[in-house]
Coordinates of C-alpha atoms in Angstrom, one line a residue:
M1 CA -29.0 -8.4 3.4
T2 CA -27.5 -9.9 6.6
Q3 CA -24.5 -8.6 8.5
S4 CA -22.4 -11.6 7.4
S5 CA -23.3 -11.1 3.7
R6 CA -22.4 -7.5 3.9
G7 CA -19.0 -8.5 5.4
G8 CA -18.5 -11.0 2.6
D9 CA -19.3 -8.4 0.0
R10 CA -16.7 -6.0 1.5
A11 CA -14.1 -8.8 1.7
T12 CA -14.8 -9.8 -1.9
L13 CA -14.5 -6.2 -3.1
A14 CA -11.2 -5.8 -1.2
Y15 CA -9.8 -9.0 -2.8
A16 CA -11.0 -7.9 -6.3
T17 CA -9.5 -4.4 -5.8
I18 CA -6.1 -5.8 -4.7
I19 CA -6.0 -8.3 -7.6
R20 CA -7.1 -5.7 -10.2
N21 CA -4.7 -3.0 -9.0
R22 CA -1.8 -5.5 -8.9
T23 CA -2.6 -6.9 -12.4
L24 CA -3.1 -3.5 -14.0
A25 CA 0.1 -2.1 -12.5
A26 CA 2.1 -4.7 -14.5
L27 CA 0.5 -3.8 -17.9
Q28 CA 1.5 -1.2 -20.4
G29 CA -2.1 -0.7 -21.7
P30 CA -5.7 -1.9 -21.1
P31 CA -6.1 -5.5 -20.1
S32 CA -7.0 -8.1 -22.7
V33 CA -9.8 -10.6 -22.4
A34 CA -7.3 -13.2 -21.4
V35 CA -6.0 -11.0 -18.6
I36 CA -9.6 -10.3 -17.4
Q37 CA -10.2 -14.0 -17.4
R38 CA -7.2 -14.6 -15.2
M39 CA -8.4 -11.9 -12.8
V40 CA -11.9 -13.6 -12.7
D41 CA -10.3 -16.9 -11.8
E42 CA -8.2 -15.4 -9.1
I43 CA -11.1 -13.4 -7.6
H44 CA -13.3 -16.5 -7.6
A45 CA -10.6 -18.5 -6.0
C46 CA -10.4 -15.9 -3.2
A47 CA -14.2 -15.6 -2.9
P48 CA -15.7 -19.0 -4.1
Q49 CA -19.0 -18.1 -2.4
Q50 CA -19.6 -15.4 -5.1
T51 CA -20.9 -16.3 -8.6
R52 CA -18.5 -16.2 -11.5
F53 CA -20.9 -13.7 -13.2
K54 CA -20.2 -11.3 -10.3
C55 CA -16.5 -11.9 -10.5
W56 CA -16.5 -10.8 -14.2
R57 CA -18.0 -7.4 -13.2
L58 CA -15.5 -7.0 -10.3
A59 CA -12.6 -7.9 -12.6
H60 CA -13.6 -5.0 -14.9
G61 CA -13.8 -2.7 -11.9
W62 CA -17.5 -1.8 -12.5
T63 CA -20.3 -1.0 -10.2
V64 CA -23.7 -2.6 -11.1
E65 CA -24.9 0.7 -12.5
E66 CA -21.7 1.0 -14.6
A67 CA -22.1 -2.6 -15.9
I68 CA -25.6 -1.8 -17.1
E69 CA -24.4 1.3 -18.8
H70 CA -21.6 -0.7 -20.6
F71 CA -24.3 -3.3 -21.5
H72 CA -26.4 -0.6 -23.2
A73 CA -23.4 1.0 -24.9
M74 CA -22.4 -2.5 -26.3
C75 CA -26.0 -2.9 -27.7
D76 CA -25.6 0.5 -29.4
R77 CA -22.2 -0.3 -30.9
Q78 CA -23.4 -3.6 -32.3
R79 CA -26.7 -2.1 -33.5
I80 CA -28.7 -4.3 -31.3
K81 CA -32.0 -3.1 -29.9
R82 CA -31.7 -2.1 -26.3
R83 CA -33.3 -4.3 -23.6
G84 CA -35.0 -3.0 -20.5
L85 CA -32.3 -4.3 -18.3
S86 CA -32.8 -3.4 -14.6
E87 CA -30.5 -3.3 -11.6
R88 CA -32.7 -5.8 -9.9
S89 CA -32.3 -8.4 -12.7
W90 CA -28.5 -7.9 -12.7
R91 CA -28.3 -8.4 -9.0
E92 CA -30.5 -11.5 -9.2
W93 CA -28.1 -13.0 -11.8
E94 CA -25.2 -12.2 -9.5
A95 CA -27.0 -14.0 -6.7
G96 CA -27.3 -17.2 -8.7
S97 CA -30.4 -16.8 -11.0
R98 CA -29.8 -17.5 -14.6
P99 CA -30.9 -15.2 -17.4
D100 CA -32.9 -16.4 -20.4
R101 CA -31.2 -17.3 -23.7
D102 CA -31.5 -13.8 -25.2
Y103 CA -29.8 -12.1 -22.2
T104 CA -27.3 -14.9 -21.8
D105 CA -26.2 -14.2 -25.4
L106 CA -25.9 -10.5 -24.8
L107 CA -24.0 -10.9 -21.6
C108 CA -21.5 -13.2 -23.3
R109 CA -21.1 -10.5 -26.0
L110 CA -20.5 -7.9 -23.3
F111 CA -17.8 -9.8 -21.5
E112 CA -16.5 -11.5 -24.7
T113 CA -16.7 -15.0 -23.3
G114 CA -19.0 -18.0 -23.1
P115 CA -21.9 -19.0 -20.8
V116 CA -19.7 -21.6 -19.0
Q117 CA -17.2 -18.9 -18.1
L118 CA -20.0 -16.7 -16.8
G119 CA -21.4 -19.6 -14.7
F120 CA -24.6 -19.8 -16.7
A121 CA -24.0 -23.3 -18.2
Q122 CA -22.4 -26.6 -17.0
D123 CA -18.9 -27.5 -18.0
Y124 CA -18.7 -31.2 -19.1
T125 CA -14.9 -31.1 -19.8
P126 CA -13.2 -34.1 -18.1
E127 CA -11.8 -33.1 -14.7
G128 CA -8.2 -33.7 -15.6
L129 CA -8.4 -31.3 -18.6
R130 CA -9.8 -28.3 -16.8
T131 CA -7.6 -25.4 -15.7
A132 CA -6.9 -25.6 -12.0
P133 CA -7.6 -22.4 -9.9
P134 CA -4.6 -20.8 -8.2
A135 CA -3.7 -23.2 -5.4
L136 CA -2.1 -20.6 -3.2
D137 CA -5.2 -18.4 -3.3
L138 CA -7.4 -21.3 -2.4
I139 CA -5.2 -22.0 0.6
A140 CA -5.4 -18.4 1.7
T141 CA -9.1 -18.4 1.2
A142 CA -9.6 -21.6 3.3
A143 CA -7.5 -20.0 6.1
D144 CA -9.5 -16.8 5.9
E145 CA -12.8 -18.6 6.0
A146 CA -11.8 -20.7 9.0
G147 CA -10.5 -17.6 10.8
S148 CA -13.7 -15.6 10.1
H149 CA -15.9 -18.5 11.2
A150 CA -13.9 -18.8 14.4
E151 CA -14.4 -15.1 15.1
Q152 CA -18.2 -15.4 14.5
A153 CA -18.3 -18.4 16.9
E154 CA -17.1 -16.1 19.7
A155 CA -20.4 -14.2 19.3
S156 CA -20.5 -10.7 20.8
E157 CA -17.5 -11.1 23.0
L158 CA -14.0 -10.7 21.6
G159 CA -12.1 -14.0 22.2
S160 CA -8.4 -14.4 22.4
G161 CA -8.3 -16.2 19.1
A162 CA -9.8 -13.2 17.2
L163 CA -7.5 -10.8 18.9
E164 CA -4.4 -12.9 18.1
R165 CA -5.5 -13.2 14.5
L166 CA -5.9 -9.4 14.2
R167 CA -2.5 -8.8 15.7
T168 CA -0.8 -11.4 13.4
Q169 CA -2.4 -9.8 10.4
V170 CA -1.3 -6.3 11.4
I171 CA 2.2 -7.6 11.9
W172 CA 2.3 -9.3 8.5
V173 CA 0.9 -6.4 6.5
G174 CA 3.7 -4.3 8.1
K175 CA 6.3 -6.8 7.1
R176 CA 5.0 -7.1 3.6
Y177 CA 5.1 -3.3 3.2
V178 CA 8.9 -3.6 3.0
S179 CA 8.8 -5.6 -0.3
E180 CA 5.3 -5.2 -1.8
A181 CA 3.7 -2.4 -3.8
P182 CA 1.9 0.1 -1.4
L183 CA -1.4 0.7 -3.2
P184 CA -2.9 -2.8 -3.0
L185 CA -1.7 -3.1 0.6
F186 CA -3.6 0.1 1.5
V187 CA -6.8 -1.7 0.7
E188 CA -5.9 -4.5 3.1
M189 CA -4.9 -2.0 5.8
R190 CA -8.2 -0.2 5.6
E191 CA -10.2 -3.5 5.8
L192 CA -8.1 -4.6 8.7
Q193 CA -8.7 -1.3 10.5
E194 CA -12.4 -1.6 10.0
R195 CA -12.2 -5.0 11.8
T196 CA -10.2 -3.6 14.7
R197 CA -12.7 -0.8 15.1
R198 CA -15.7 -3.2 15.0
A199 CA -13.9 -5.3 17.6
L200 CA -13.8 -2.3 19.9
D201 CA -17.6 -2.3 19.8
K202 CA -17.8 -5.7 21.4
R203 CA -17.7 -6.6 25.1
I204 CA -14.0 -6.5 25.8
H205 CA -11.7 -6.4 28.8
P206 CA -9.5 -3.3 29.4
Q207 CA -6.3 -5.2 28.3
Q208 CA -8.1 -6.2 25.0
A209 CA -9.1 -2.6 24.5
R210 CA -5.5 -1.5 24.9
E211 CA -4.3 -4.0 22.4
L212 CA -7.1 -3.0 19.9
Y213 CA -6.3 0.7 20.2
F214 CA -2.7 -0.1 19.6
L215 CA -3.4 -2.2 16.5
T216 CA -5.7 0.5 15.1
G217 CA -3.1 3.1 15.7
A218 CA -0.4 0.9 14.1
L219 CA -2.6 0.6 11.0
C220 CA -3.1 4.4 10.9
G221 CA 0.7 4.7 10.9
L222 CA 1.1 2.3 8.1
M223 CA -1.6 4.0 6.0
A224 CA 0.1 7.4 6.7
N225 CA 3.3 5.9 5.2
V226 CA 1.4 4.7 2.1
S227 CA -0.3 8.2 1.8
M228 CA 3.1 9.9 1.8
D229 CA 4.5 7.4 -0.7
M230 CA 1.6 8.5 -3.0
D231 CA 2.4 12.2 -2.4
R232 CA -0.7 12.8 -0.3
L233 CA 0.9 14.8 2.5
I234 CA -2.3 16.1 4.2
P235 CA -3.9 12.7 4.6
A236 CA -0.5 11.3 5.8
D237 CA -0.4 14.0 8.5
T238 CA -4.0 13.3 9.6
L239 CA -3.4 9.5 9.8
A240 CA -0.1 10.0 11.7
R241 CA -1.9 12.3 14.2
A242 CA -4.6 9.6 14.6
A243 CA -1.9 7.0 15.2
W244 CA -0.5 9.3 18.0
T245 CA -4.0 9.6 19.5
Y246 CA -4.6 5.9 19.5
G247 CA -1.2 5.4 21.0
K248 CA -2.0 7.8 23.8
V249 CA -5.4 6.1 24.5
A250 CA -3.6 2.7 24.5
G251 CA -0.8 4.0 26.8
H252 CA 1.8 2.9 24.2
P253 CA 4.8 5.3 24.3
A254 CA 6.6 3.5 21.4
L255 CA 3.6 4.1 19.0
M256 CA 3.3 7.7 20.2
G257 CA 7.0 8.3 19.5
W258 CA 6.8 6.6 16.1
A259 CA 3.7 8.6 15.1
R260 CA 5.5 11.9 16.0
G261 CA 8.4 10.7 13.8
M262 CA 5.9 10.1 11.0
Q263 CA 4.6 13.7 11.3
S264 CA 8.2 14.9 11.3
S265 CA 8.8 13.1 8.0
V266 CA 5.7 14.5 6.5
A267 CA 6.7 18.0 7.6
L268 CA 10.2 17.5 6.1
W269 CA 8.8 16.8 2.7
D270 CA 6.3 19.6 3.1
K271 CA 9.3 22.0 3.8
R272 CA 8.0 22.8 7.3
Y273 CA 11.4 22.2 8.9
G274 CA 10.6 23.9 12.2
D275 CA 7.6 21.7 12.6
A276 CA 9.6 18.7 11.7
A277 CA 12.2 19.4 14.4
R278 CA 9.5 20.0 17.0
Y279 CA 7.7 16.7 16.2
A280 CA 10.9 14.8 16.5
E281 CA 11.8 16.5 19.7
E282 CA 8.3 15.7 21.2
G283 CA 8.6 12.1 20.1
L284 CA 11.7 11.8 22.2
T285 CA 9.7 12.7 25.3
H286 CA 7.8 9.4 24.8
L287 CA 10.6 7.3 23.4
H288 CA 14.0 7.7 25.1
A289 CA 16.1 4.8 24.0
G290 CA 16.4 2.0 21.3
S291 CA 16.1 2.1 17.6
G292 CA 12.9 4.1 17.7
A293 CA 14.8 6.9 19.6
T294 CA 17.6 6.6 17.0
R295 CA 15.1 7.3 14.2
L296 CA 13.8 10.4 16.0
H297 CA 17.4 11.7 16.6
M298 CA 18.1 11.2 12.9
L299 CA 14.9 13.1 12.0
R300 CA 16.1 15.9 14.3
A301 CA 19.4 15.9 12.5
R302 CA 17.8 16.2 9.1
S303 CA 15.5 19.0 10.3
Y304 CA 18.3 21.0 11.9
A305 CA 20.5 20.6 8.8
M306 CA 17.7 22.1 6.7
L307 CA 17.3 25.0 9.2
G308 CA 21.1 25.7 9.1
R309 CA 21.6 24.6 12.7
T310 CA 24.8 22.7 11.9
R311 CA 26.1 22.2 15.4
E312 CA 22.8 20.8 16.6
A313 CA 22.5 18.5 13.6
A314 CA 26.0 17.0 14.3
E315 CA 24.9 16.5 18.0
A316 CA 21.8 14.8 16.9
L317 CA 23.8 12.4 14.7
A318 CA 26.0 11.5 17.6
R319 CA 23.0 11.0 19.9
A320 CA 21.4 8.6 17.4
Q321 CA 24.3 6.2 17.5
D322 CA 24.3 6.1 21.3
A323 CA 20.5 5.6 21.6
R324 CA 20.4 2.3 19.6
T325 CA 22.2 0.2 22.1
A326 CA 20.3 1.6 25.1
G327 CA 17.0 -0.4 24.8
R328 CA 14.3 -2.2 22.8
D329 CA 10.6 -1.8 22.4
E330 CA 7.6 -3.8 21.1
L331 CA 6.9 -1.8 18.0
H332 CA 10.3 -1.2 16.5
D333 CA 12.1 -4.3 17.5
E334 CA 9.5 -7.1 18.0
I335 CA 6.8 -6.2 15.4
G336 CA 9.4 -4.6 13.1
G337 CA 8.7 -4.6 9.4
E338 CA 8.0 -1.1 8.2
F339 CA 8.3 0.1 11.9
A340 CA 11.9 -1.2 12.2
F341 CA 14.8 1.3 12.0
R342 CA 17.8 -0.9 11.3
P343 CA 21.4 0.3 10.7
A344 CA 20.9 0.3 6.9
K345 CA 18.1 2.8 7.2
E346 CA 20.1 4.9 9.8
R347 CA 22.9 5.2 7.3
Y348 CA 20.5 6.2 4.5
Y349 CA 19.2 9.0 6.8
A350 CA 22.8 10.0 7.5
A351 CA 23.4 10.3 3.8
V352 CA 20.4 12.7 3.5
T353 CA 21.6 14.8 6.5
Q354 CA 25.2 15.1 5.1
L355 CA 23.8 16.3 1.8
H356 CA 21.7 18.9 3.6
L357 CA 24.9 19.9 5.5
G358 CA 26.7 20.4 2.1
D359 CA 29.1 17.5 2.5
P360 CA 28.6 15.2 -0.6
G361 CA 31.7 13.2 0.2
R362 CA 30.3 12.0 3.6
A363 CA 26.9 11.5 1.9
I364 CA 28.5 9.2 -0.6
E365 CA 30.2 7.2 2.1
A366 CA 26.9 6.9 4.2
A367 CA 24.8 6.0 1.1
R368 CA 27.3 3.2 0.1
D369 CA 27.3 1.9 3.7
S370 CA 23.5 1.8 3.5
L371 CA 23.4 -0.1 0.2
S372 CA 26.0 -2.6 1.4
L373 CA 24.0 -3.3 4.6
Y374 CA 20.8 -3.8 2.6
A375 CA 22.6 -6.1 0.1
A376 CA 24.1 -8.2 3.0
G377 CA 21.0 -8.3 5.2
E378 CA 18.1 -10.7 5.4
P379 CA 15.8 -10.6 2.3
E380 CA 12.7 -10.0 4.3
N381 CA 14.3 -6.8 5.8
R382 CA 15.4 -5.4 2.5
S383 CA 13.2 -2.4 2.1
Y384 CA 13.1 -1.5 -1.6
G385 CA 11.9 2.0 -0.8
C386 CA 14.7 2.9 1.6
E387 CA 17.3 1.1 -0.5
S388 CA 16.2 3.0 -3.7
M389 CA 16.2 6.3 -1.7
A390 CA 19.7 5.6 -0.5
G391 CA 20.6 5.1 -4.2
A392 CA 18.9 8.3 -5.2
H393 CA 20.8 10.3 -2.6
L394 CA 24.0 8.7 -3.9
V395 CA 23.0 9.9 -7.4
V396 CA 22.5 13.4 -6.0
A397 CA 25.8 13.4 -4.1
H398 CA 27.8 12.3 -7.2
L399 CA 26.1 15.2 -9.1
M400 CA 27.0 17.6 -6.4
E401 CA 30.6 16.6 -6.8
G402 CA 30.4 17.1 -10.6
D403 CA 30.6 13.3 -11.3
P404 CA 27.8 12.4 -13.8
A405 CA 29.5 9.0 -14.6
G406 CA 29.3 8.0 -10.9
A407 CA 25.7 9.3 -10.8
E408 CA 24.8 7.1 -13.9
E409 CA 26.3 4.1 -12.2
A410 CA 24.3 4.7 -9.1
M411 CA 21.1 5.3 -11.2
E412 CA 21.2 1.9 -12.9
P413 CA 19.5 -0.3 -10.2
I414 CA 16.9 2.4 -9.6
L415 CA 15.8 2.4 -13.2
A416 CA 14.8 -1.3 -12.8
L417 CA 12.2 -0.3 -10.1
P418 CA 8.6 -1.0 -11.3
P419 CA 6.3 2.1 -11.5
D420 CA 4.1 0.9 -8.6
R421 CA 7.2 1.0 -6.3
R422 CA 8.4 4.5 -7.4
I423 CA 7.4 6.3 -4.3
S424 CA 6.8 10.0 -4.2
S425 CA 9.9 10.9 -2.2
L426 CA 12.1 9.0 -4.7
G427 CA 10.8 11.1 -7.6
A428 CA 11.3 14.3 -5.6
T429 CA 14.9 13.4 -4.7
L430 CA 15.8 12.4 -8.3
D431 CA 14.2 15.6 -9.6
T432 CA 16.7 17.5 -7.4
G433 CA 19.4 15.6 -9.1
R434 CA 18.0 16.5 -12.6
A435 CA 18.1 20.2 -11.7
L436 CA 21.8 19.8 -10.7
V437 CA 22.8 17.9 -13.8
S438 CA 21.1 20.3 -16.2
A439 CA 23.8 22.8 -15.4
Q440 CA 26.7 20.3 -16.0
R441 CA 28.4 19.3 -19.2
G442 CA 27.8 15.7 -20.2
G443 CA 24.8 15.3 -18.0
E444 CA 22.1 15.3 -20.7
R445 CA 21.8 11.5 -20.7
I446 CA 21.2 11.1 -17.0
A447 CA 18.9 14.1 -17.0
R448 CA 16.7 12.4 -19.6
Q449 CA 16.8 9.1 -17.6
I450 CA 15.6 10.9 -14.5
E451 CA 12.9 12.8 -16.4
S452 CA 11.6 9.6 -18.0
F453 CA 11.7 7.7 -14.6
C454 CA 9.9 10.4 -12.7
A455 CA 7.1 10.7 -15.3
V456 CA 5.5 7.3 -14.3
G457 CA 5.4 6.3 -10.7
L458 CA 3.2 5.5 -7.7
P459 CA 1.7 9.0 -7.3
Q460 CA 0.5 8.9 -10.9
Q461 CA -0.9 5.4 -10.5
A462 CA -2.7 6.3 -7.3
R463 CA -4.3 9.4 -8.9
H464 CA -5.4 7.2 -11.9
A465 CA -6.9 4.5 -9.6
I466 CA -8.8 7.2 -7.6
S467 CA -10.2 8.9 -10.7
E468 CA -11.2 5.5 -12.1
R469 CA -13.0 4.6 -8.9
N470 CA -14.9 7.9 -8.9
R471 CA -16.0 7.7 -12.5

């Protein structure tokens, strides 16, 4: 197998994983044959160089070995004599060879479809009556093929076009994180990072190396965020630490400061409040001004509040407001997306800090400010994760004030959040609210809502996806 074919297989597997995870996340139960067919069409549209037979296996999420096991199990269920099907034969069919009539019939039984759909027979339906493949996916595929070919044309040296493309893709995956489900994006981030690391093995100039180390570190940071959303704190800390190291190698203070802030966030959720404060303080030695520094001051404030250092928490809140207007940097203000720290997110952090300081009244005010800013802001900057977290802290603040009716009202928009966007910290915050309301009269309804909401979320989906992959 050539290097290019291995790269094509990896890209196809990445497409298939993204499509399958996204599709299954929207279902209440196992996919029907019709749903599998739609996934096959979408995978084939993204990877038209692959046979439709291979796309059927990928749509089911099977390895070749698993597909053969399912084939034999199907024979046993239908009381059909087992055949001596080998891995070599299966791979030959996926490469374009056609099985004989007996095997074609059995494979159609396995996938509950026909030979045309498996790519083993010609479709003579008039062109105008055929189902068109997804146009948007074909457009994306054409662009991806053109970009990949352009990269190959630059041979062993990394050209400016390849580097620009990598940078653009990193920027866009960071922007999409604000509004899209994290789990499929993680697959893309990992594939992108593999490409940035491969690019570092080419003949590159020092400035290109700096850019590639920066992009690799930025992807580590994004993957750290996804890991934390899925309640995987140890991998999140490891990835954040790697982001800091890449930032140091690249000589990129903004990335180093952001990465220390990510470690501070992980430590906060891990209840290591002293570590959280130290990480935020160290981040400020690299990042002195601008919205990135504001984020670090807000993380300091949250950490100090949890440590009972009330005066220092108040001082950090004041410093955060002053830092925003004092400067800008490439990561937080130009690339933005998940790296941005806009006023709406600052007010959400303020609500968290006020809750930890035992002031639910100010927390309600800050959470409402945050929600208003998100509602009035640009749609592409409306982070569903931070907006729902602001709402969750508003729920908790109302419950702290003994106001279950206000908490129920704040809970309504959160209940509409799909399971693949119910990040770990959201469930943990609402579970705190459930503990509060259990001791209050009239709070049974919202307690049940919270319990039901927290039972199905992104961490559970991630664990299921990992266990399925390892089966």
